[in-house]
Amino acid sequence: MTQIQNFIVTESDVGIRIDKFLSSKMTDFSRSEIQKFNIVRKDGCKVKLSDKTKLDDEFIVEIQQKISDKAIDNISKDFDLDILYEDDDIIVINKPRGVVMYPSAGNKTGTLVQNLLAYTHLSALGGETRPGVVHRLDKDTSGVMVFAKSDMAYRNLVKMFSIHDLTRKYIAFAWGIPNWGGADIVGNIARSSRNRQKMTMVKTGGKSAHTIVNVADVWTKANISMFRCTLLTGRTHQIRVHLSSHGFPVLCDELYGRPTNHLGGVKDSELLSFLQNHHGQMLHAEVLEFKHPVTGEQMHFKSQLPADMAELKEILDDIQC
């Protein structure tokens, strides 16, 4: 992917190093990144970046943003993108359940990144196989996601997620009826020593994790609750681990849900059939709020429940009646 930019030296910029001049104009790139670009004068002569600028100098900068072959192999439109918002810097989509984020050893094709690249460009700063990726959702978690298209957006979004200067809310259907309306779940999370695919709560070590959980609905006859979970940190499997460790495993979660412990108590045949035949935890990224990484405008996105979770809610409502 190539982008061309032109810069003309005015009186206020005369007499400074060319690389310093260009970095002052291209604030979304570091000076070391700029040095890697193809930079020529208007007449086509190569530029020496340590030279000083002169009045009316015109520099043409060819920005090469390279995406690794690992990322662009087999780019294809395997499913329709549900685009909630798009501009030159970001794209916000509603991720479907069952889709892997980016190519990996066991998932070479059909990933979300490959489908996005078939539609638009993404910032190369994300790395070889993760262009534009500033956060992730598990394969079987659906909901709102933002990707960076420009490098400035990528840098600023990464910073927002690292200090958690944004709002992320999820909907989870889980086993159990709490005796509280809301709770703060705080506890460090680390990778399990018994199963490297799992995360677990630990008393020492790991990374701090904080989830605010509020009860959104309960179905006492089915022993199922719907929680609205707000992330104050962003650890791997955080909501699934926190809810499960406190006795409320997410429905259809094969890793943390312990389904055999609960299915035996399900009396309703329609609910039992749904739970036995559905794949993928009942967890959905409902709300994402953040300041636009370039304009600073406050952005708010909300995704409706996906069809499978809406179907589950209908079944539960019918049982409760």
Tab-separated table of C-alpha atoms in Angstrom:
chain	number	residue	atom	x	y	z
A	1	MET	CA	0.000	0.000	0.000
A	2	THR	CA	1.476	3.343	-1.032
A	3	GLN	CA	0.554	6.874	-0.034
A	4	ILE	CA	2.120	10.043	-1.506
A	5	GLN	CA	2.443	13.291	0.461
A	6	ASN	CA	3.959	16.621	-0.605
A	7	PHE	CA	5.515	19.226	1.723
A	8	ILE	CA	6.715	22.743	0.829
A	9	VAL	CA	9.121	24.707	3.027
A	10	THR	CA	7.862	28.127	4.128
A	11	GLU	CA	9.805	30.950	5.800
A	12	SER	CA	9.148	29.626	9.318
A	13	ASP	CA	10.749	26.285	8.456
A	14	VAL	CA	13.914	27.477	6.711
A	15	GLY	CA	17.289	26.270	8.002
A	16	ILE	CA	16.300	23.119	9.924
A	17	ARG	CA	17.220	19.519	9.173
A	18	ILE	CA	14.978	17.982	6.541
A	19	ASP	CA	14.127	14.964	8.720
A	20	LYS	CA	13.128	17.288	11.566
A	21	PHE	CA	11.006	19.349	9.166
A	22	LEU	CA	9.220	16.269	7.844
A	23	SER	CA	8.637	14.817	11.322
A	24	SER	CA	6.989	18.120	12.329
A	25	LYS	CA	4.608	17.737	9.393
A	26	MET	CA	4.048	13.970	9.685
A	27	THR	CA	3.221	13.727	13.367
A	28	ASP	CA	1.781	10.225	13.113
A	29	PHE	CA	5.249	8.850	12.233
A	30	SER	CA	8.474	8.784	14.235
A	31	ARG	CA	11.658	10.232	12.728
A	32	SER	CA	13.097	6.713	12.355
A	33	GLU	CA	10.006	5.612	10.430
A	34	ILE	CA	10.219	8.639	8.136
A	35	GLN	CA	13.857	7.805	7.349
A	36	LYS	CA	12.689	4.523	5.824
A	37	PHE	CA	10.342	6.217	3.332
A	38	ASN	CA	11.282	7.073	-0.245
A	39	ILE	CA	11.808	10.869	-0.192
A	40	VAL	CA	12.712	12.940	-3.248
A	41	ARG	CA	12.647	16.576	-4.283
A	42	LYS	CA	10.174	17.861	-6.841
A	43	ASP	CA	12.810	17.421	-9.572
A	44	GLY	CA	13.201	13.755	-8.634
A	45	CYS	CA	16.583	14.059	-6.886
A	46	LYS	CA	17.106	11.932	-3.792
A	47	VAL	CA	16.986	13.797	-0.474
A	48	LYS	CA	19.725	13.715	2.171
A	49	LEU	CA	17.768	14.027	5.414
A	50	SER	CA	20.624	15.662	7.327
A	51	ASP	CA	20.657	18.622	4.900
A	52	LYS	CA	19.004	21.899	5.896
A	53	THR	CA	15.767	23.132	4.383
A	54	LYS	CA	15.621	26.047	1.969
A	55	LEU	CA	12.729	28.336	1.143
A	56	ASP	CA	10.254	26.772	-1.329
A	57	ASP	CA	11.912	23.357	-1.178
A	58	GLU	CA	9.290	20.758	-2.096
A	59	PHE	CA	9.625	17.198	-0.837
A	60	ILE	CA	7.648	14.232	-2.120
A	61	VAL	CA	7.304	11.426	0.403
A	62	GLU	CA	6.267	7.939	-0.702
A	63	ILE	CA	4.902	6.074	2.303
A	64	GLN	CA	5.081	2.312	1.914
A	65	GLN	CA	2.889	0.480	4.380
A	66	LYS	CA	3.722	-3.178	4.072
A	67	ILE	CA	1.428	-5.938	5.206
A	68	SER	CA	3.145	-9.293	5.585
A	69	ASP	CA	2.283	-12.101	3.184
A	70	LYS	CA	1.171	-14.039	6.268
A	71	ALA	CA	-1.664	-11.567	6.676
A	72	ILE	CA	-2.671	-11.162	3.041
A	73	ASP	CA	-2.484	-14.811	2.002
A	74	ASN	CA	-5.934	-16.029	1.006
A	75	ILE	CA	-7.614	-12.659	1.516
A	76	SER	CA	-11.238	-13.266	0.676
A	77	LYS	CA	-14.740	-12.227	1.558
A	78	ASP	CA	-15.906	-15.269	3.494
A	79	PHE	CA	-18.783	-13.444	5.194
A	80	ASP	CA	-20.475	-10.066	5.027
A	81	LEU	CA	-19.045	-7.421	7.321
A	82	ASP	CA	-21.483	-5.680	9.674
A	83	ILE	CA	-19.953	-2.186	9.595
A	84	LEU	CA	-21.159	0.190	12.304
A	85	TYR	CA	-18.887	3.128	11.403
A	86	GLU	CA	-15.991	3.940	9.086
A	87	ASP	CA	-13.775	6.896	8.184
A	88	ASP	CA	-10.186	7.345	7.002
A	89	ASP	CA	-8.752	6.420	10.417
A	90	ILE	CA	-10.912	3.708	11.973
A	91	ILE	CA	-13.502	1.084	11.149
A	92	VAL	CA	-15.956	-0.249	13.749
A	93	ILE	CA	-17.610	-3.587	13.078
A	94	ASN	CA	-19.961	-6.035	14.750
A	95	LYS	CA	-17.975	-9.280	14.972
A	96	PRO	CA	-19.959	-12.493	14.450
A	97	ARG	CA	-19.573	-15.468	16.741
A	98	GLY	CA	-17.373	-18.292	15.488
A	99	VAL	CA	-14.883	-16.102	13.605
A	100	VAL	CA	-11.178	-16.059	14.469
A	101	MET	CA	-9.541	-12.629	14.689
A	102	TYR	CA	-6.422	-13.149	12.539
A	103	PRO	CA	-4.416	-15.946	10.869
A	104	SER	CA	-2.631	-18.386	13.148
A	105	ALA	CA	-1.261	-21.922	13.012
A	106	GLY	CA	-4.673	-23.569	13.097
A	107	ASN	CA	-6.602	-20.863	11.251
A	108	LYS	CA	-5.101	-19.902	7.917
A	109	THR	CA	-8.234	-18.583	6.222
A	110	GLY	CA	-11.615	-17.070	6.957
A	111	THR	CA	-10.372	-14.719	9.669
A	112	LEU	CA	-11.795	-11.315	10.489
A	113	VAL	CA	-8.610	-9.473	9.486
A	114	GLN	CA	-8.506	-11.193	6.096
A	115	ASN	CA	-12.108	-10.209	5.420
A	116	LEU	CA	-11.414	-6.621	6.462
A	117	LEU	CA	-8.358	-6.450	4.173
A	118	ALA	CA	-10.524	-7.650	1.296
A	119	TYR	CA	-12.714	-4.617	1.945
A	120	THR	CA	-10.321	-1.844	3.039
A	121	HIS	CA	-6.780	-1.074	4.204
A	122	LEU	CA	-5.584	-1.362	7.818
A	123	SER	CA	-2.613	0.141	9.622
A	124	ALA	CA	0.519	-1.929	9.078
A	125	LEU	CA	1.731	-1.080	12.580
A	126	GLY	CA	-0.255	-3.968	14.028
A	127	GLY	CA	2.368	-6.419	12.821
A	128	GLU	CA	2.703	-9.207	10.300
A	129	THR	CA	-0.623	-10.937	10.811
A	130	ARG	CA	-2.465	-8.358	12.917
A	131	PRO	CA	-2.668	-5.128	10.879
A	132	GLY	CA	-4.951	-2.598	12.533
A	133	VAL	CA	-5.685	-4.842	15.521
A	134	VAL	CA	-5.759	-2.883	18.806
A	135	HIS	CA	-7.865	-5.305	20.871
A	136	ARG	CA	-9.388	-8.732	20.397
A	137	LEU	CA	-12.448	-10.853	21.052
A	138	ASP	CA	-12.363	-14.614	21.457
A	139	LYS	CA	-13.463	-16.695	18.477
A	140	ASP	CA	-16.842	-17.447	20.030
A	141	THR	CA	-17.509	-13.983	21.480
A	142	SER	CA	-19.513	-11.600	19.304
A	143	GLY	CA	-19.872	-7.837	19.361
A	144	VAL	CA	-18.410	-4.384	18.797
A	145	MET	CA	-14.782	-3.991	17.737
A	146	VAL	CA	-12.662	-1.125	16.424
A	147	PHE	CA	-9.726	-1.473	14.007
A	148	ALA	CA	-7.169	1.175	13.047
A	149	LYS	CA	-6.842	2.205	9.417
A	150	SER	CA	-4.267	4.968	9.911
A	151	ASP	CA	-1.034	4.752	11.891
A	152	MET	CA	-1.975	7.716	14.091
A	153	ALA	CA	-5.247	5.998	14.983
A	154	TYR	CA	-3.362	2.784	15.750
A	155	ARG	CA	-0.948	4.445	18.162
A	156	ASN	CA	-3.644	6.388	19.991
A	157	LEU	CA	-6.025	3.432	20.236
A	158	VAL	CA	-3.297	1.183	21.598
A	159	LYS	CA	-2.631	3.792	24.279
A	160	MET	CA	-6.366	4.038	25.127
A	161	PHE	CA	-6.676	0.286	25.546
A	162	SER	CA	-3.447	0.008	27.533
A	163	ILE	CA	-4.600	2.572	30.129
A	164	HIS	CA	-8.245	1.582	29.638
A	165	ASP	CA	-9.361	5.101	28.809
A	166	LEU	CA	-12.601	3.848	27.257
A	167	THR	CA	-15.788	1.942	28.127
A	168	ARG	CA	-16.405	-1.722	27.267
A	169	LYS	CA	-19.622	-3.462	28.322
A	170	TYR	CA	-20.631	-7.062	27.692
A	171	ILE	CA	-23.792	-9.139	28.028
A	172	ALA	CA	-23.370	-12.642	29.473
A	173	PHE	CA	-25.916	-15.411	30.085
A	174	ALA	CA	-24.684	-17.503	33.005
A	175	TRP	CA	-25.758	-20.335	35.267
A	176	GLY	CA	-26.996	-19.387	38.717
A	177	ILE	CA	-29.117	-16.748	40.451
A	178	PRO	CA	-27.131	-14.260	42.569
A	179	ASN	CA	-28.421	-12.825	45.840
A	180	TRP	CA	-27.056	-9.410	44.867
A	181	GLY	CA	-27.863	-6.863	42.192
A	182	GLY	CA	-24.292	-5.844	41.460
A	183	ALA	CA	-20.749	-6.749	42.400
A	184	ASP	CA	-17.113	-5.791	41.848
A	185	ILE	CA	-15.029	-8.812	40.971
A	186	VAL	CA	-11.344	-8.177	41.555
A	187	GLY	CA	-8.674	-10.845	41.274
A	188	ASN	CA	-5.446	-11.522	39.455
A	189	ILE	CA	-5.545	-13.746	36.388
A	190	ALA	CA	-2.763	-15.978	35.077
A	191	ARG	CA	-2.448	-18.868	32.650
A	192	SER	CA	-3.333	-22.218	34.195
A	193	SER	CA	-0.404	-24.533	34.877
A	194	ARG	CA	-2.662	-27.552	34.249
A	195	ASN	CA	-4.225	-26.423	30.966
A	196	ARG	CA	-2.314	-23.830	28.947
A	197	GLN	CA	-5.489	-22.947	27.002
A	198	LYS	CA	-7.160	-21.750	30.187
A	199	MET	CA	-6.704	-18.758	32.440
A	200	THR	CA	-7.307	-18.915	36.173
A	201	MET	CA	-7.610	-16.740	39.265
A	202	VAL	CA	-4.426	-16.654	41.353
A	203	LYS	CA	-3.608	-15.286	44.795
A	204	THR	CA	-0.107	-14.190	43.821
A	205	GLY	CA	1.409	-13.263	40.475
A	206	GLY	CA	-0.581	-12.945	37.289
A	207	LYS	CA	-2.122	-9.668	36.176
A	208	SER	CA	-4.664	-7.596	38.073
A	209	ALA	CA	-8.210	-7.805	36.725
A	210	HIS	CA	-11.366	-5.902	37.637
A	211	THR	CA	-14.886	-6.502	36.350
A	212	ILE	CA	-18.048	-4.686	37.424
A	213	VAL	CA	-21.022	-7.061	37.183
A	214	ASN	CA	-24.668	-5.991	37.266
A	215	VAL	CA	-27.704	-8.264	37.082
A	216	ALA	CA	-29.758	-7.418	33.980
A	217	ASP	CA	-32.361	-10.211	34.239
A	218	VAL	CA	-32.990	-13.541	35.998
A	219	TRP	CA	-34.977	-16.648	35.106
A	220	THR	CA	-35.357	-18.523	38.373
A	221	LYS	CA	-37.154	-21.513	36.824
A	222	ALA	CA	-34.179	-22.152	34.558
A	223	ASN	CA	-31.528	-21.095	37.131
A	224	ILE	CA	-30.035	-18.677	34.597
A	225	SER	CA	-29.114	-14.992	34.880
A	226	MET	CA	-28.189	-12.312	32.389
A	227	PHE	CA	-25.329	-10.063	33.503
A	228	ARG	CA	-24.045	-6.779	32.146
A	229	CYS	CA	-20.282	-6.757	32.681
A	230	THR	CA	-18.072	-3.669	32.487
A	231	LEU	CA	-14.358	-4.215	32.001
A	232	LEU	CA	-12.018	-2.006	33.997
A	233	THR	CA	-9.063	-4.062	32.768
A	234	GLY	CA	-8.701	-6.190	29.667
A	235	ARG	CA	-7.230	-9.597	30.489
A	236	THR	CA	-7.527	-12.747	28.399
A	237	HIS	CA	-10.881	-14.485	29.075
A	238	GLN	CA	-11.441	-12.008	31.935
A	239	ILE	CA	-15.255	-12.115	32.133
A	240	ARG	CA	-15.417	-15.874	31.613
A	241	VAL	CA	-12.833	-16.497	34.361
A	242	HIS	CA	-14.274	-13.992	36.835
A	243	LEU	CA	-17.867	-15.211	36.497
A	244	SER	CA	-16.929	-18.891	36.581
A	245	SER	CA	-14.679	-18.482	39.613
A	246	HIS	CA	-17.559	-16.868	41.508
A	247	GLY	CA	-20.029	-19.636	40.678
A	248	PHE	CA	-21.688	-18.174	37.561
A	249	PRO	CA	-20.144	-19.889	34.519
A	250	VAL	CA	-21.186	-18.541	31.126
A	251	LEU	CA	-23.621	-20.742	29.237
A	252	CYS	CA	-22.207	-22.914	26.421
A	253	ASP	CA	-18.639	-22.161	27.515
A	254	GLU	CA	-16.831	-25.446	26.943
A	255	LEU	CA	-13.623	-24.171	28.556
A	256	TYR	CA	-14.990	-22.657	31.784
A	257	GLY	CA	-18.686	-23.532	31.783
A	258	ARG	CA	-18.758	-27.117	33.151
A	259	PRO	CA	-21.903	-27.907	31.097
A	260	THR	CA	-22.390	-31.456	32.430
A	261	ASN	CA	-22.839	-30.033	35.943
A	262	HIS	CA	-25.919	-28.077	34.841
A	263	LEU	CA	-27.643	-29.773	31.899
A	264	GLY	CA	-28.988	-32.569	34.067
A	265	GLY	CA	-31.191	-30.068	35.886
A	266	VAL	CA	-32.732	-28.562	32.741
A	267	LYS	CA	-36.383	-29.631	32.490
A	268	ASP	CA	-37.523	-27.640	29.460
A	269	SER	CA	-36.891	-29.597	26.249
A	270	GLU	CA	-36.471	-26.519	24.037
A	271	LEU	CA	-33.880	-24.999	26.359
A	272	LEU	CA	-32.082	-28.333	26.696
A	273	SER	CA	-31.942	-28.733	22.910
A	274	PHE	CA	-30.541	-25.217	22.504
A	275	LEU	CA	-27.822	-25.738	25.111
A	276	GLN	CA	-26.836	-29.183	23.805
A	277	ASN	CA	-26.586	-28.111	20.168
A	278	HIS	CA	-25.195	-24.595	20.448
A	279	HIS	CA	-21.469	-23.936	20.147
A	280	GLY	CA	-19.848	-20.832	21.553
A	281	GLN	CA	-20.173	-19.083	24.901
A	282	MET	CA	-23.168	-16.783	25.394
A	283	LEU	CA	-21.031	-13.644	25.674
A	284	HIS	CA	-21.473	-10.498	23.587
A	285	ALA	CA	-19.520	-7.206	23.478
A	286	GLU	CA	-22.511	-4.863	23.623
A	287	VAL	CA	-21.054	-1.357	24.102
A	288	LEU	CA	-17.820	0.347	23.082
A	289	GLU	CA	-17.245	4.018	23.908
A	290	PHE	CA	-14.049	5.971	23.234
A	291	LYS	CA	-12.732	9.276	21.961
A	292	HIS	CA	-11.927	9.216	18.262
A	293	PRO	CA	-8.146	8.610	18.127
A	294	VAL	CA	-7.598	11.433	15.627
A	295	THR	CA	-10.428	13.965	15.959
A	296	GLY	CA	-11.084	13.523	19.694
A	297	GLU	CA	-14.829	13.248	19.087
A	298	GLN	CA	-16.696	11.104	21.625
A	299	MET	CA	-17.846	7.873	19.942
A	300	HIS	CA	-20.557	5.497	21.211
A	301	PHE	CA	-21.450	2.161	19.649
A	302	LYS	CA	-24.003	-0.383	20.821
A	303	SER	CA	-24.649	-3.760	19.257
A	304	GLN	CA	-27.939	-5.584	19.637
A	305	LEU	CA	-27.954	-9.164	20.893
A	306	PRO	CA	-26.984	-11.589	18.121
A	307	ALA	CA	-29.672	-13.941	16.829
A	308	ASP	CA	-28.611	-16.913	18.964
A	309	MET	CA	-28.628	-14.957	22.239
A	310	ALA	CA	-31.946	-13.324	21.308
A	311	GLU	CA	-33.354	-16.817	20.676
A	312	LEU	CA	-32.089	-17.982	24.063
A	313	LYS	CA	-33.724	-15.020	25.779
A	314	GLU	CA	-37.058	-15.811	24.103
A	315	ILE	CA	-36.866	-19.408	25.324
A	316	LEU	CA	-36.087	-18.275	28.858
A	317	ASP	CA	-38.914	-15.728	28.829
A	318	ASP	CA	-41.364	-18.447	27.745
A	319	ILE	CA	-40.200	-20.749	30.555
A	320	GLN	CA	-40.583	-18.019	33.157
A	321	CYS	CA	-44.173	-17.214	32.134
